[in-house]
Coordinates of C-alpha atoms and ligand atoms in Angstrom, one line a residue:
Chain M
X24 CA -2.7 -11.8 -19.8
X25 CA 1.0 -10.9 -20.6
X26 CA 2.4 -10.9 -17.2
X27 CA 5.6 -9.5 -18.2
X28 CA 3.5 -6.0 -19.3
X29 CA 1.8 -5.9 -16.2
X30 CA 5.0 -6.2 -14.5
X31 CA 6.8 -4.1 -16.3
X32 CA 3.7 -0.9 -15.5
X33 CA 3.6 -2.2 -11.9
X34 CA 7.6 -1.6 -11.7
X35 CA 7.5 1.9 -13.2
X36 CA 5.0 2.7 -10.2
X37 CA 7.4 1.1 -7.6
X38 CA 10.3 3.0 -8.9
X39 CA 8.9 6.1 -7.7
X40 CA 9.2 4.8 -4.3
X41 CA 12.9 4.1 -4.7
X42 CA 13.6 7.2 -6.1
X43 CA 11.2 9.4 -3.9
X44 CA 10.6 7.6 -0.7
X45 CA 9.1 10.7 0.8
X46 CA 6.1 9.5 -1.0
X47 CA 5.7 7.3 1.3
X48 CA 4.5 9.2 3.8
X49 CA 1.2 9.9 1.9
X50 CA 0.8 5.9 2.8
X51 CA 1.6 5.9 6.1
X52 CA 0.0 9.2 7.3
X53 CA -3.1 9.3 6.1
X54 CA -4.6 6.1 7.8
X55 CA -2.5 6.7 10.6
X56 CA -3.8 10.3 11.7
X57 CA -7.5 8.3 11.2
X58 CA -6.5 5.9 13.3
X59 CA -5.0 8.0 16.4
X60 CA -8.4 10.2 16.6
X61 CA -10.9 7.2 16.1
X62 CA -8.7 5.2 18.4
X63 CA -8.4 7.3 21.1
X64 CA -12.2 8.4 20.6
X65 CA -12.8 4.8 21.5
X66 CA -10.7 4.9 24.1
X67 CA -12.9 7.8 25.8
X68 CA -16.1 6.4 24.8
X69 CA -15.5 3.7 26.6
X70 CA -14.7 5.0 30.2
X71 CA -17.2 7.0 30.1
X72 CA -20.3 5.5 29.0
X73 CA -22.1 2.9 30.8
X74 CA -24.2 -0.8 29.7
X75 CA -23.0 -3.0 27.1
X76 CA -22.1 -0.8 24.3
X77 CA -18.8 0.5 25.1
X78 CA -17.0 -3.0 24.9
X79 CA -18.2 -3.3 21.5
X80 CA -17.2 -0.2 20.7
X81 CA -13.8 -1.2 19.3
X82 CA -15.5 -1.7 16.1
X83 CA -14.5 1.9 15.5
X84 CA -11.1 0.7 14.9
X85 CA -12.1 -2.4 12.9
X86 CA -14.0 0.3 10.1
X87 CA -11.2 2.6 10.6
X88 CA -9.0 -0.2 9.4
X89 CA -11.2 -1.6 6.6
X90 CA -12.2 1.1 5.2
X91 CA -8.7 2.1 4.7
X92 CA -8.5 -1.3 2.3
X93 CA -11.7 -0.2 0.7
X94 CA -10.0 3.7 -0.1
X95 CA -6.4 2.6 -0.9
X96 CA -7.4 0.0 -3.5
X97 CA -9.3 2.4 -5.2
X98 CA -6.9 4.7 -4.8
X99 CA -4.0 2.8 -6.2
X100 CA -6.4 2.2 -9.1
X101 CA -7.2 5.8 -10.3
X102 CA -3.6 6.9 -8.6
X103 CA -2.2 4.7 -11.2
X104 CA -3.7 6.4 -14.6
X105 CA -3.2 9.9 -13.0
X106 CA 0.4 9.3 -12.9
X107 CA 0.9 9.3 -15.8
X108 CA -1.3 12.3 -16.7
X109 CA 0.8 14.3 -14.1
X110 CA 4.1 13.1 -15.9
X111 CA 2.6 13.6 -19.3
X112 CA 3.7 10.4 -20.3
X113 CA -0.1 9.2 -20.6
X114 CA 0.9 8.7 -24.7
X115 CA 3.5 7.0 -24.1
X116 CA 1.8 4.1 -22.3
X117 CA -1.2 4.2 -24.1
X118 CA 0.3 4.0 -27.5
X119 CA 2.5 1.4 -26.2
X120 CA 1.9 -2.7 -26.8
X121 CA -0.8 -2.5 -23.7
X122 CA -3.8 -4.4 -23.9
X123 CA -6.8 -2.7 -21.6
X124 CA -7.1 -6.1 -19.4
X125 CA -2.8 -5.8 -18.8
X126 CA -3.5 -2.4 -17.7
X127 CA -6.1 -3.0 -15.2
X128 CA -4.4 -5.7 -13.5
X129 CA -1.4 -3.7 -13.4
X130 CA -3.5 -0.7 -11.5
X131 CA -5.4 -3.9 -9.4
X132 CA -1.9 -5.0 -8.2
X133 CA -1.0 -1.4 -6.7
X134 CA -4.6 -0.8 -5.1
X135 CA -3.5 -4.4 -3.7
X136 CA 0.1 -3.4 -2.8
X137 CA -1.4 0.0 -1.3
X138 CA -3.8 -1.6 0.8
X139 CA -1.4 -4.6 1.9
X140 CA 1.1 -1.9 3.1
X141 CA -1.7 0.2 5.4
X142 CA -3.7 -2.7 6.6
X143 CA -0.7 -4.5 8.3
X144 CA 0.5 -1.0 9.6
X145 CA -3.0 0.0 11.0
X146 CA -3.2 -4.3 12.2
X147 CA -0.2 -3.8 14.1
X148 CA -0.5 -0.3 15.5
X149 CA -4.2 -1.0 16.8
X150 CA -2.9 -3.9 18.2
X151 CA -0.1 -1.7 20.2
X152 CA -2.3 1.4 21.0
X153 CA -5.4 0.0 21.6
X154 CA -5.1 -3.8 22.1
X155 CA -7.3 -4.4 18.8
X156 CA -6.9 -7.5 17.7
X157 CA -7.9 -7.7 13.3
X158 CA -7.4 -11.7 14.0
X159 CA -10.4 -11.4 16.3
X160 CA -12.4 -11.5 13.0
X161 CA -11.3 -14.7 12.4
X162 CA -11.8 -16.6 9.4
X163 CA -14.4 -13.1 8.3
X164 CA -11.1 -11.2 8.1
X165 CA -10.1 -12.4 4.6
X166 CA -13.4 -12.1 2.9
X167 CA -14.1 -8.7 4.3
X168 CA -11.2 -7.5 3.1
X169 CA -11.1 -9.4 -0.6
X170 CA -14.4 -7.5 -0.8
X171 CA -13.2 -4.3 0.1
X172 CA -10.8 -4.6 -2.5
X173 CA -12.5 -5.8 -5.2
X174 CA -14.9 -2.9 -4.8
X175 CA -11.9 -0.2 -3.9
X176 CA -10.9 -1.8 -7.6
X177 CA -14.5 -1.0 -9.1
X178 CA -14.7 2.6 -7.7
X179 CA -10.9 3.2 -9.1
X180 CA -12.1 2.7 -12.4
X181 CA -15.4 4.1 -12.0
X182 CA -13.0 7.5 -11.0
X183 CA -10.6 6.8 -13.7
X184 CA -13.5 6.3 -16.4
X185 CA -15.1 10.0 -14.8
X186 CA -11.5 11.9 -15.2
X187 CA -10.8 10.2 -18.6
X188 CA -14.3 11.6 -19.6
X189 CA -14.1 15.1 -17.9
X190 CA -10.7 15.7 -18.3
X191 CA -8.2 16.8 -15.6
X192 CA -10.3 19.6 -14.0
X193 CA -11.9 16.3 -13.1
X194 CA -9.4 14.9 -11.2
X195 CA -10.2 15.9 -7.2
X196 CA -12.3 12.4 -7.8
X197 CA -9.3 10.2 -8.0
X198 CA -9.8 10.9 -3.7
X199 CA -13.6 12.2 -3.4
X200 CA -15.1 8.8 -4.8
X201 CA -15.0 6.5 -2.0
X202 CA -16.5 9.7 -0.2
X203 CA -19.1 9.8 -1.7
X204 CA -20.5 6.8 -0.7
X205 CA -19.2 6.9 3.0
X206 CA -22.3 7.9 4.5
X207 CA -24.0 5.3 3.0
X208 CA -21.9 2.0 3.7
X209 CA -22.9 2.1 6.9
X210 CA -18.9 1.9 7.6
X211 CA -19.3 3.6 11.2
X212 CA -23.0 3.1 12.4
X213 CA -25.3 0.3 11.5
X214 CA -27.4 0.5 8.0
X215 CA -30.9 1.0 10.4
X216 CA -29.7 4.6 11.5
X217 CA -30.5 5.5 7.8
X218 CA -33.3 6.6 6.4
X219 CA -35.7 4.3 4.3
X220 CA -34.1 6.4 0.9
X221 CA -30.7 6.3 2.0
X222 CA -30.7 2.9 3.6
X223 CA -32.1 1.9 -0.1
X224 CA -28.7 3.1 -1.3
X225 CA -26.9 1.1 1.5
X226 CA -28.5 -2.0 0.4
X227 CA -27.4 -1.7 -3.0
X228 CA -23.6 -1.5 -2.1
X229 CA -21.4 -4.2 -1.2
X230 CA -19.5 -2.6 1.2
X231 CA -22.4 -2.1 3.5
X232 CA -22.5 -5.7 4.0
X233 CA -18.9 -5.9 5.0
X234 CA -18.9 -3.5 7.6
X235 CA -22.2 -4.9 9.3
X236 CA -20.8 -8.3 9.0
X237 CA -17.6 -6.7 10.9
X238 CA -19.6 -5.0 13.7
X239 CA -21.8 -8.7 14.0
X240 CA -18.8 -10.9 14.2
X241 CA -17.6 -8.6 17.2
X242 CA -20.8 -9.0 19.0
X243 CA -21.7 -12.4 18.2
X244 CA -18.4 -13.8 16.7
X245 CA -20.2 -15.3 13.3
X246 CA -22.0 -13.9 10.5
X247 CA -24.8 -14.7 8.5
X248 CA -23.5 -16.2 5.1
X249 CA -26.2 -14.8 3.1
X250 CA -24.8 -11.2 3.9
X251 CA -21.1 -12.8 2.6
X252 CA -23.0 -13.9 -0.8
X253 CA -24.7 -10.8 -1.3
X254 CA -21.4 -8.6 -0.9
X255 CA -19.5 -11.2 -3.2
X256 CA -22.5 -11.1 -5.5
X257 CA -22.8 -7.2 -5.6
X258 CA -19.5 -6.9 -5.9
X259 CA -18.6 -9.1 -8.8
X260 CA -22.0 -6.7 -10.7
X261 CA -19.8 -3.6 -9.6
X262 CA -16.6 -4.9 -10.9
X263 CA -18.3 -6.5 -14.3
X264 CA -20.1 -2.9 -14.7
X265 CA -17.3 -1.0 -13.9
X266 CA -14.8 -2.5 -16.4
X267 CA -17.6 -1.7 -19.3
X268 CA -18.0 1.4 -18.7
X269 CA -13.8 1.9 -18.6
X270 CA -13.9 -0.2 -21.6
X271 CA -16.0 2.2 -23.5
X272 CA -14.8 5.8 -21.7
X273 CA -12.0 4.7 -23.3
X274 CA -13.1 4.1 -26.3
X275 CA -14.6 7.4 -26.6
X276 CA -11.5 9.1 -25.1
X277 CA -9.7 7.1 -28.6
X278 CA -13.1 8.6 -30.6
X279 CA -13.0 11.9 -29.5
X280 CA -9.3 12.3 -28.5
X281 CA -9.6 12.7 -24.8
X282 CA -6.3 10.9 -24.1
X283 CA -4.5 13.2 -27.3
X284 CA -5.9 16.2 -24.8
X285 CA -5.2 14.9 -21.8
X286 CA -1.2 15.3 -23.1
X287 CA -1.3 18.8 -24.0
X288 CA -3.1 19.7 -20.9
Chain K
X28 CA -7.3 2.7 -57.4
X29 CA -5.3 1.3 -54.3
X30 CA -5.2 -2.1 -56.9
X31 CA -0.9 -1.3 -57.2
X32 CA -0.1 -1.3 -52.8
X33 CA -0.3 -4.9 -52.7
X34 CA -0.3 -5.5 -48.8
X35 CA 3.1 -6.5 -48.8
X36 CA 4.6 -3.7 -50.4
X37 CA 4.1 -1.2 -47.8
X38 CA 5.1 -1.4 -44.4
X39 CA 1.8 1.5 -43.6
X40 CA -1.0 2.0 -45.7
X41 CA -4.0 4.7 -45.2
X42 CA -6.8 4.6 -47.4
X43 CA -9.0 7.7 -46.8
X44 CA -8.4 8.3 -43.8
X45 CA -10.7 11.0 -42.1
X46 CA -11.0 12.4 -38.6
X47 CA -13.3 14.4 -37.5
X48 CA -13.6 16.7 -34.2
X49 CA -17.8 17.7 -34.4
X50 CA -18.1 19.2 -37.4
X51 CA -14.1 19.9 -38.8
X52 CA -12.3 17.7 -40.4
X53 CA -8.5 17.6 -38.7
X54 CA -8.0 15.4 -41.8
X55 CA -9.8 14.5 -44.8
X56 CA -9.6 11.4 -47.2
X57 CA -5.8 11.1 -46.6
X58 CA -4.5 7.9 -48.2
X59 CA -0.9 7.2 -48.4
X60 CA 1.5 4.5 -47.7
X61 CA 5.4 4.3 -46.2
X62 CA 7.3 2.1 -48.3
X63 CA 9.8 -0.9 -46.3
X64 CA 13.0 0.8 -45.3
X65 CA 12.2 4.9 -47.0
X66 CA 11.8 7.7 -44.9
X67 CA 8.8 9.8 -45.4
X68 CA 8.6 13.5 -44.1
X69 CA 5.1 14.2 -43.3
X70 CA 4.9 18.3 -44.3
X71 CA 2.5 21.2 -44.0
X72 CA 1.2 23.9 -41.7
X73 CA 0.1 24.1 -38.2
X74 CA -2.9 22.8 -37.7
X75 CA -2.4 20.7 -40.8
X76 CA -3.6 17.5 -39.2
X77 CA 0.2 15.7 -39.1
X78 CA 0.0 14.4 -35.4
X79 CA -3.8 14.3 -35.6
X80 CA -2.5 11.2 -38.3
X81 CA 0.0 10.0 -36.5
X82 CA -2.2 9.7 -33.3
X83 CA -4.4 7.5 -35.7
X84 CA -1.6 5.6 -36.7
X85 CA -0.5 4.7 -33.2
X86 CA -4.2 3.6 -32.1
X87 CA -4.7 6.9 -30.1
X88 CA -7.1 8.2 -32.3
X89 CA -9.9 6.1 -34.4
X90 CA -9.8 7.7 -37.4
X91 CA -14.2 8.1 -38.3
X92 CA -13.8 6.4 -41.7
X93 CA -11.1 5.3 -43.8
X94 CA -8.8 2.2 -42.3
X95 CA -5.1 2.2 -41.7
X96 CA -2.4 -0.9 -42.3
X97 CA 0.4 -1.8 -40.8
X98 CA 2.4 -4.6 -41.7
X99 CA -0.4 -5.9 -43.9
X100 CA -2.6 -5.5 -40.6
X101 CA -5.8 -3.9 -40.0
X102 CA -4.6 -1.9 -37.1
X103 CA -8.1 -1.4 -35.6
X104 CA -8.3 -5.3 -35.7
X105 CA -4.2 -6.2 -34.3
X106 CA -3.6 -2.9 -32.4
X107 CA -1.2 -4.4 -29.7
X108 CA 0.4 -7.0 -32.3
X109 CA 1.4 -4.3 -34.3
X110 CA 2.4 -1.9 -31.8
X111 CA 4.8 -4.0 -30.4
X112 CA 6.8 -3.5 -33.7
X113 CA 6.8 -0.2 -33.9
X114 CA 7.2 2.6 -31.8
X115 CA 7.2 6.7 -31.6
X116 CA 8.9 9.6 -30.4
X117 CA 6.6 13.0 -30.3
X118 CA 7.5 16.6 -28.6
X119 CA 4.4 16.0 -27.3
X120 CA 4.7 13.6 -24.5
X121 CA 7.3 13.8 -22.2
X122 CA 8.9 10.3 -20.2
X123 CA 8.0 9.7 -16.5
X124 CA 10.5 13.0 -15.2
X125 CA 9.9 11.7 -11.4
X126 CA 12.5 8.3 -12.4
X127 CA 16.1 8.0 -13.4
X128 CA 17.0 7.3 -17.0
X129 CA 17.8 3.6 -16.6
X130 CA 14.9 3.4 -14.7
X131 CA 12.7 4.6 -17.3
X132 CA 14.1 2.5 -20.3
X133 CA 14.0 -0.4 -18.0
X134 CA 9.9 0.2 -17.8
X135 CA 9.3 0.7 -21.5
X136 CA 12.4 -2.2 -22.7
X137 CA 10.2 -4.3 -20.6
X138 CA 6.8 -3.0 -22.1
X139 CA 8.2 -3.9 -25.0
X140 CA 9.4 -6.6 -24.3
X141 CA 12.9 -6.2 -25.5
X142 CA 15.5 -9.3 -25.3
X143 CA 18.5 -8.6 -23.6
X144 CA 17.5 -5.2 -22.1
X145 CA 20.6 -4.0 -20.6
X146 CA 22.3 -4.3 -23.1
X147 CA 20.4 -2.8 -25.5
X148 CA 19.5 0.3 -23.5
X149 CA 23.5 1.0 -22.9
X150 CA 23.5 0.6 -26.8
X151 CA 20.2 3.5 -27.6
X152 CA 21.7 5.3 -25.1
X153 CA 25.0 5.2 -27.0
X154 CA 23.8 5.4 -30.1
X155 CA 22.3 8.8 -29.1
X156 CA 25.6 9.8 -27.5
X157 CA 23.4 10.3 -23.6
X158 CA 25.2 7.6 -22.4
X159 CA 26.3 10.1 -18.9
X160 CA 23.0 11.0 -18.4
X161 CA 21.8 7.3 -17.3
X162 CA 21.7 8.1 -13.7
X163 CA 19.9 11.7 -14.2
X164 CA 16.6 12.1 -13.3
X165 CA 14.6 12.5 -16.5
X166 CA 12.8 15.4 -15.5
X167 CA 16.3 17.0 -15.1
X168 CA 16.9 16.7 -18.3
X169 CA 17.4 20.3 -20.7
X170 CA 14.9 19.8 -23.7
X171 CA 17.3 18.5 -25.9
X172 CA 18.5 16.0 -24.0
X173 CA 15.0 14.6 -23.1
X174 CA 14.2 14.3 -27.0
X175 CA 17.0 11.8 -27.5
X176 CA 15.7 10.0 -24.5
X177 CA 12.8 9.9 -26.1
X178 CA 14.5 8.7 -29.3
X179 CA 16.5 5.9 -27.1
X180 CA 13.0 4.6 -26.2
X181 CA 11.9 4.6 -29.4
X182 CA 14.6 3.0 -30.6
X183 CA 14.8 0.2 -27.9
X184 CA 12.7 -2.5 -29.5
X185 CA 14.5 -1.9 -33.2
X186 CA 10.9 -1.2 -34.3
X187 CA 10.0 -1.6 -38.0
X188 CA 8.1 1.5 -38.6
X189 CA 9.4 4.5 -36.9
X190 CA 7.0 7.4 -36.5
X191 CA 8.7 10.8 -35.3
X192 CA 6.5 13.8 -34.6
X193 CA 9.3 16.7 -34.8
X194 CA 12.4 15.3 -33.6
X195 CA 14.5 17.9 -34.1
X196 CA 11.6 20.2 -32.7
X197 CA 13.8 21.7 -29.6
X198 CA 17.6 20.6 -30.4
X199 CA 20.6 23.1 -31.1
X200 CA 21.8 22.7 -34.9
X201 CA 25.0 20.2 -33.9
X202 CA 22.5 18.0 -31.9
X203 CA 19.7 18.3 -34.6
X204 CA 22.9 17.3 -37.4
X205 CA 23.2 13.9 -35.0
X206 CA 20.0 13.1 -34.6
X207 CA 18.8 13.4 -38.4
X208 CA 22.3 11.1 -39.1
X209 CA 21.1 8.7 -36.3
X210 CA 18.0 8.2 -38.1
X211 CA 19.7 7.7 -41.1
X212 CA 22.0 5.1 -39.8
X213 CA 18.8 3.7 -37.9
X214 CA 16.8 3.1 -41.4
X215 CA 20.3 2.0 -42.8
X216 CA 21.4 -0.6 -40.4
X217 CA 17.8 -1.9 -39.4
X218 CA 16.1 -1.3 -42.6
X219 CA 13.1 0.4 -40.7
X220 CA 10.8 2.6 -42.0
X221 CA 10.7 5.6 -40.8
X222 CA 7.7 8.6 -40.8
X223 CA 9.4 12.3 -40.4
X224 CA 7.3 15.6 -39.0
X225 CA 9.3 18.3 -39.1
X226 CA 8.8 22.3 -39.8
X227 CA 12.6 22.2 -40.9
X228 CA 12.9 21.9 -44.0
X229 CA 16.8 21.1 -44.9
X230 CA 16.1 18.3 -42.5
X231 CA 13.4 16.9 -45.1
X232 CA 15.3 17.7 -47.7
X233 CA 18.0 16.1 -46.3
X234 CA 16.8 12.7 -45.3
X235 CA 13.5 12.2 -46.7
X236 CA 13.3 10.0 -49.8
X237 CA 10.0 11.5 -50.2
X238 CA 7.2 13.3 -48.9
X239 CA 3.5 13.3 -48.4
X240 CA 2.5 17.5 -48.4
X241 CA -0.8 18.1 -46.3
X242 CA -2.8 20.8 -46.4
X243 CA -6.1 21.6 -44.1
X244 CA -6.2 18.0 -43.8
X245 CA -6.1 16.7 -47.1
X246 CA -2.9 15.4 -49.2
X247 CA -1.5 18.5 -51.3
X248 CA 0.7 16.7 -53.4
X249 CA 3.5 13.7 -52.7
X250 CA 6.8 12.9 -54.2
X251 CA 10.9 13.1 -53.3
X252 CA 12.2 16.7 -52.3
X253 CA 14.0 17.3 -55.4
X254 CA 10.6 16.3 -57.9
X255 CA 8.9 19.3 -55.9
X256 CA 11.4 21.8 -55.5
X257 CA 11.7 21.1 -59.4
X258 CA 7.8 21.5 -60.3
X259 CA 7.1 24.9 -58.4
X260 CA 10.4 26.2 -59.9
X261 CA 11.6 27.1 -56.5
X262 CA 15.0 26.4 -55.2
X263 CA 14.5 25.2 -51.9
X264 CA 11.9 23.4 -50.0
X265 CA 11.5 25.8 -47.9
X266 CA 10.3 28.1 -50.7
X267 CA 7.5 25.7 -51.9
X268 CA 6.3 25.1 -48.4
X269 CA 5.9 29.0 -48.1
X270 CA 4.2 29.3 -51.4
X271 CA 1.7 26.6 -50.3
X272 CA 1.0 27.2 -47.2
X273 CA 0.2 30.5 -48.0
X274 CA -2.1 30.2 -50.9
X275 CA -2.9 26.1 -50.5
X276 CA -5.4 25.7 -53.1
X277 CA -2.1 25.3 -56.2
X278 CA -3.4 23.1 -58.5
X279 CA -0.8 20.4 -58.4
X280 CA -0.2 17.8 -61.3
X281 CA 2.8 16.8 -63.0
X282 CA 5.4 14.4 -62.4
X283 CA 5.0 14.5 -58.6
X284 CA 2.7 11.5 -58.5
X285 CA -0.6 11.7 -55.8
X286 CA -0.7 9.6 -53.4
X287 CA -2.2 6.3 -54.1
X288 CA -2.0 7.3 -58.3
X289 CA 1.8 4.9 -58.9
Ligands
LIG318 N1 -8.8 16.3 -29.7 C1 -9.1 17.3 -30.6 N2 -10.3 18.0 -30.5 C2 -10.6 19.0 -31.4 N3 -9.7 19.4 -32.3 C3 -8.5 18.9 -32.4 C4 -8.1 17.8 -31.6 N4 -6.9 17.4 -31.9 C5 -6.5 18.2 -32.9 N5 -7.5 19.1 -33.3 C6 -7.4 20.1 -34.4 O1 -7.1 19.4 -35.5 C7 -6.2 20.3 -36.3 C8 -5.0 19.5 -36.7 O2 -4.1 19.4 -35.6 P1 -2.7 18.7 -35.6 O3 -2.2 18.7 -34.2 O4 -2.9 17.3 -36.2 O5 -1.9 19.6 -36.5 P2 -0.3 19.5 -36.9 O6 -0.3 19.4 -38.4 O7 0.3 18.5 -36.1 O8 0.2 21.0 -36.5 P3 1.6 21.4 -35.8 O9 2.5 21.6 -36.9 O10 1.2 22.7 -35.2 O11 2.0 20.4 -34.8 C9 -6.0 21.5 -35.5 O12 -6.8 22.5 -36.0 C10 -6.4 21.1 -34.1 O13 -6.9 22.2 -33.4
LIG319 MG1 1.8 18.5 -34.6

């Protein structure tokens, strides 16, 4: 690791900030427009249902807020390559003294930056709006999260790896990805709502995991560490598989000169 | 037959280099070298297969046979080593045009890991006579002033081999005059050596020491400007390149040694 690299690509991607900071609205907006119509759907939920379920409906707001760490790290990750494709300096970086592993931890730290910057502005606003608490997750609040991210940073180069191979026309994935599998990580209703096929699919992510743990430590305040394990497990699978296969997209992109394209494009 | 490039002698050598794209071959069984501190135009047509080399050379491309050295270096082995003392400037890529100048030879002085950064960059940019222009936003920049930005960061880690993909592609004739006597004075003062694409051909004949002619992907015919011009009993460059180009199969021997032949 050459630290001095990675800081050097993570500055170039901070820059645009200073010199645009309109750009930051795309970080701030976003999460917060999800926020304000899940919030206040909670809200109404709640007066107007009756039993036990409307207090723990708040978990609404705790996926809302996850997910967001989930979607931003992957974001920051495939973000980060596009960049350079939009600026046409892809060449540039690629043929510069970069190693593959300086590169990837320079698109890890954005998705991390990204998701730092939303997750304490959706904390604090939930907190104001709706008097949800993150903290209430405890201790769960840290692993949750470092899982979300560390699969937000395996779907980023799972998109990165798909637009490298398809070329620009390819590039809507950079924000359909985490999508995708949305229906699936049982991020708004419990894993049992699916069907036998698609809870199959649930199973097999990590997220999943995360955001039943989430809705069991608002109900019960603990969760079951084998869950835990299993995310960490799948996740460290995901992330392991996912660097191959950007290992060897890129390699193919160097075979078949995908990246040459990509600056004539 | 490659027995007289001992390693040291060249700063690049290819040895039959080949790419292919499915069945055509952008270039075919190329060998050549770039001697320490000479700078070598690298002629011929469009669609010759110049940058499909030089995209080799810079690890963008892996050539399907053949092997390329650098510094006495297998570059498919030391890619980033050898990268790091060298570096390119191409009309094909453009630098981030969303950051200010400074900005952007901040990012790739540190990529590089240049000593003494600030100074140097107020020097490239000097050097290149773009020293106003360090608080414009890059992608404000007219087309000529962009390819001596890109020249300032290929400059800013005094790289040992140079390679330029048509430098002088998009400047006026005054700035084209500068830049060809900056890269002059570059492979002068640092000893560097330096690879030249260009489809002018006073600026060849003006700087190159020698060139490496390709044709359809293969190596025409190498040797200095005036050894050429001198064989085909033309009187300018510019006269042989049209002669070639236009009926490439010229059987060329003589005293304009092949490549890999000395
Ligand atoms: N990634 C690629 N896939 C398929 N063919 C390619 C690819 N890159 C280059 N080629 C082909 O290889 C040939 C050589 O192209 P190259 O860009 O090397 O030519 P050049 O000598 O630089 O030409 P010019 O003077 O026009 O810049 C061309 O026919 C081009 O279409
Ligand atoms: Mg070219």
């Amino acid at each position: 690791m050459n630290f001095r690299v990675i800081q050097a690509l993570v500055m170039r991607y901070l820059y645009l900030y200073t010199r645009a900071p309109v750009r930051g609205i795309e970080l701030v907006f976003w999460p917060m427009v999800n926020l304000l119509v899940w919030g206040y759907l909670t809200q109404y939920l709640q007066k107007n249902m009756a039993g036990d379920f409307p207090g723990q409906i708040t978990y609404l707001i705790g996926a809302v807020i996850l997910w967001d760490v989930l979607f931003r790290a992957q974001q920051g990750v495939a973000i980060f390559f596009l960049e350079d494709v939009w600026t046409r300096n892809l060449l540039n970086v690629f043929a510069a003294p970069v190693t593959t592993r300086d590169y990837l931890a320079a698109t890890y730290t954005i998705g991390l930056l990204r998701a730092l910057v939303t997750t304490t502005l959706l904390g604090v606003l939930s907190w104001v709006l709706y008097s949800f608490n993150v903290f209430s997750l405890h201790g769960y609040l840290l692993p949750f999260a470092l899982n979300l991210l560390v699969f937000g940073w395996a779907l980023g180069m799972i998109s990165t790896a798909l637009i490298v191979r398809w070329g620009p026309a390819a590039e809507t994935l950079a924000w359909a990805v985490p999508f995708f599998i949305q229906p699936f990580a049982a991020v708004f209703f419990p894993m049992s709502e699916l069907p036998a096929v698609f809870r199959a699919f649930s199973m097999a992510l990590p997220c999943s995991y995360v955001f039943e743990g989430m809705r069991e430590v608002l109900r019960s305040g603990s969760v079951s560490t084998r869950d835990l394990l299993l995310a960490t497990g799948l996740n460290l699978v995901y992330l392991a598989a996912a660097g191959v296969l950007f290992v060897r997209v890129m390699r193919t992109a160097r075979r078949k000169g995908l990246l040459t394209k990509f600056a004539t494009q | 037959m490659f027995a007289a490039f001992a390693m040291s002698d060249s700063v690049l050598l290819a040895r039959d280099l080949t790419k292919r794209f499915g069945d055509f071959a952008a270039v075919n069984g190329v060998s050549f070298e770039i001697r320490p501190g000479e700078i070598l135009g690298l002629l011929g047509a469009n669609g010759a297969g110049k940058t499909t080399a030089i995209n080799m050379m810079l690890g963008l491309l892996l050539p399907t046979s053949g092997t390329i050295e650098i510094f006495g270096r297998d570059l498919a082995k030391h890619r980033v080593e050898i990268l790091r003392r060298m570096n390119f400037c191409s009309t094909y890529t453009n630098l981030p045009g969303n950051l200010y100048v400074w900005q952007v030879l901040t990012v790739f002085g540190r990529l590089y890991e240049v000593p003494d950064l600030k100074r140097r960059i107020d020097e490239v940019l000097g050097l290149l006579e773009i020293g106003h222009l360090k608080k414009r936003v890059t992608g404000h920049l007219s087309a000529g002033e962009s390819t001596r930005l890109n020249l300032c960061k290929a400059l800013l880690n005094r790289p040992e081999l140079l390679l330029l993909d048509e430098p002088t592609a998009s400047l006026d004739p005054d700035i084209a005059d500068k830049v060809r006597k900056v890269v002059s004075r570059v492979r002068e003062e640092s000893g560097a050596a330096i690879l030249y694409t260009s489809h002018n051909m006073r600026d060849v004949e003006e700087i190159c020491d020698r060139v490496v002619f390709l044709h359809r992907g293969k190596v025409l015919f190498t040797g200095t400007p005036a050894e050429i011009v001198r064989h085909f009993e033309e009187d300018s460059l510019e006269n042989v390149f049209i002669r070639v180009a236009r009926s490439g199969d010229v059987e060329f021997t003589g005293e304009t040694r092949k490549a890999g032949d000395e």
